[in-house]
Amino acid sequence: MTLKIDIDDGAPPYEQVRAQISEQARSGALPVGYRLPTVRGLAESLGLAANTVAKAYRALEGDGVIETRGRNGTFVAAAGSAAERELASAAQGYAERARRLGIAEADALGAVREALRAAYGD
């Protein structure tokens, strides 16, 4: 695993750690089951505070990218399973809310497309 922190980057260091690990897991550079360094170990190697790396690991765990197995360590999670479940749940909730509000299906779908364009910068 190779991570680089750019102090001139506008993103906070924890976000740089989170984004790089997430991308490496998504691309397969970090395979499912890969054991990540300890928070302290990674913090030392990157010259960061342990709390910075811990914050990145918490965000990654919340996103379903990694999983902590107690004293056994932190590992790359099965590809997208938790993230896909969370996405499906959010989509279901949105669809139900749109229907309760009386929004037509085409209009609800259009709102999602616009939100995705804004989020992804397309």
XYZ file of C-alpha atoms in Angstrom:
122
model
C 0.000 0.000 0.000
C 1.407 3.354 -1.028
C -0.046 6.602 0.278
C 1.214 10.133 -0.261
C 0.091 13.159 1.704
C 0.398 16.473 -0.111
C 0.451 19.354 2.372
C -0.244 21.792 -0.490
C -3.419 19.907 -1.413
C -6.580 21.676 -0.299
C -7.996 18.442 1.123
C -7.333 17.680 4.795
C -4.821 14.864 5.436
C -7.473 12.447 6.780
C -9.478 12.928 3.556
C -6.383 12.257 1.457
C -5.790 9.015 3.388
C -9.460 8.038 3.070
C -9.618 8.796 -0.656
C -6.392 6.971 -1.500
C -7.274 3.814 0.440
C -10.786 3.854 -1.005
C -9.476 4.197 -4.562
C -6.872 1.462 -4.083
C -9.518 -0.880 -2.663
C -11.941 -0.065 -5.491
C -9.276 -0.603 -8.180
C -8.128 -3.892 -6.680
C -4.644 -2.592 -5.822
C -5.643 -3.473 -2.244
C -7.377 -6.851 -2.519
C -10.287 -7.963 -0.361
C -8.914 -9.255 2.917
C -5.729 -7.170 2.753
C -4.641 -6.296 6.287
C -4.106 -2.552 6.705
C -1.410 -1.144 8.953
C -2.371 -0.198 12.491
C -3.513 3.357 13.033
C -0.290 4.175 14.878
C 1.882 2.439 12.313
C 0.352 4.234 9.363
C 0.383 7.566 11.209
C 4.109 7.186 11.918
C 4.950 6.226 8.344
C 3.015 9.213 6.965
C 4.124 11.691 9.617
C 0.545 12.280 10.759
C -1.186 12.272 14.116
C -2.795 8.966 15.067
C -6.172 10.725 15.389
C -5.926 11.795 11.730
C -5.511 8.210 10.535
C -8.164 6.990 12.991
C -10.622 9.503 11.510
C -9.859 8.225 7.987
C -10.311 4.596 9.104
C -13.664 5.438 10.762
C -14.866 7.093 7.544
C -13.710 4.123 5.471
C -15.447 1.711 7.812
C -18.626 3.783 7.610
C -18.388 3.609 3.807
C -17.992 -0.179 3.938
C -14.525 -0.076 2.382
C -12.760 -1.575 5.386
C -13.784 -3.631 8.395
C -12.229 -3.836 11.826
C -12.023 -7.254 13.416
C -11.161 -6.220 16.936
C -7.648 -7.214 17.979
C -7.156 -9.086 14.704
C -6.766 -5.831 12.772
C -8.355 -3.834 10.008
C -8.954 -5.350 6.579
C -10.234 -4.360 3.147
C -13.895 -5.400 3.105
C -15.636 -7.438 0.440
C -15.905 -5.276 -2.650
C -18.680 -2.819 -2.142
C -21.085 -5.122 -0.296
C -21.797 -2.722 2.589
C -21.695 0.305 0.291
C -24.106 -1.341 -2.143
C -26.522 -2.212 0.679
C -26.385 1.363 1.981
C -26.959 2.752 -1.517
C -29.943 0.451 -2.081
C -31.413 1.463 1.268
C -30.982 5.166 0.507
C -32.561 4.711 -2.925
C -35.523 2.852 -1.431
C -36.012 5.590 1.155
C -35.862 8.276 -1.540
C -38.359 6.452 -3.742
C -40.822 6.023 -0.874
C -40.472 9.670 0.158
C -40.985 10.920 -3.414
C -44.140 8.800 -3.729
C -45.516 10.095 -0.397
C -44.887 13.665 -1.577
C -46.864 12.960 -4.744
C -43.887 13.470 -7.061
C -44.222 11.817 -10.470
C -41.725 9.036 -11.152
C -40.152 10.929 -14.060
C -39.694 14.043 -11.909
C -38.182 12.035 -9.040
C -35.769 10.391 -11.466
C -34.887 13.786 -12.939
C -34.077 15.114 -9.465
C -31.717 12.171 -8.900
C -29.992 12.767 -12.246
C -29.447 16.442 -11.382
C -28.093 15.574 -7.941
C -25.694 13.035 -9.471
C -24.484 15.560 -12.073
C -23.819 18.064 -9.288
C -22.040 15.488 -7.115
C -19.890 14.030 -9.869
C -19.255 17.316 -11.670
C -20.651 16.237 -15.043
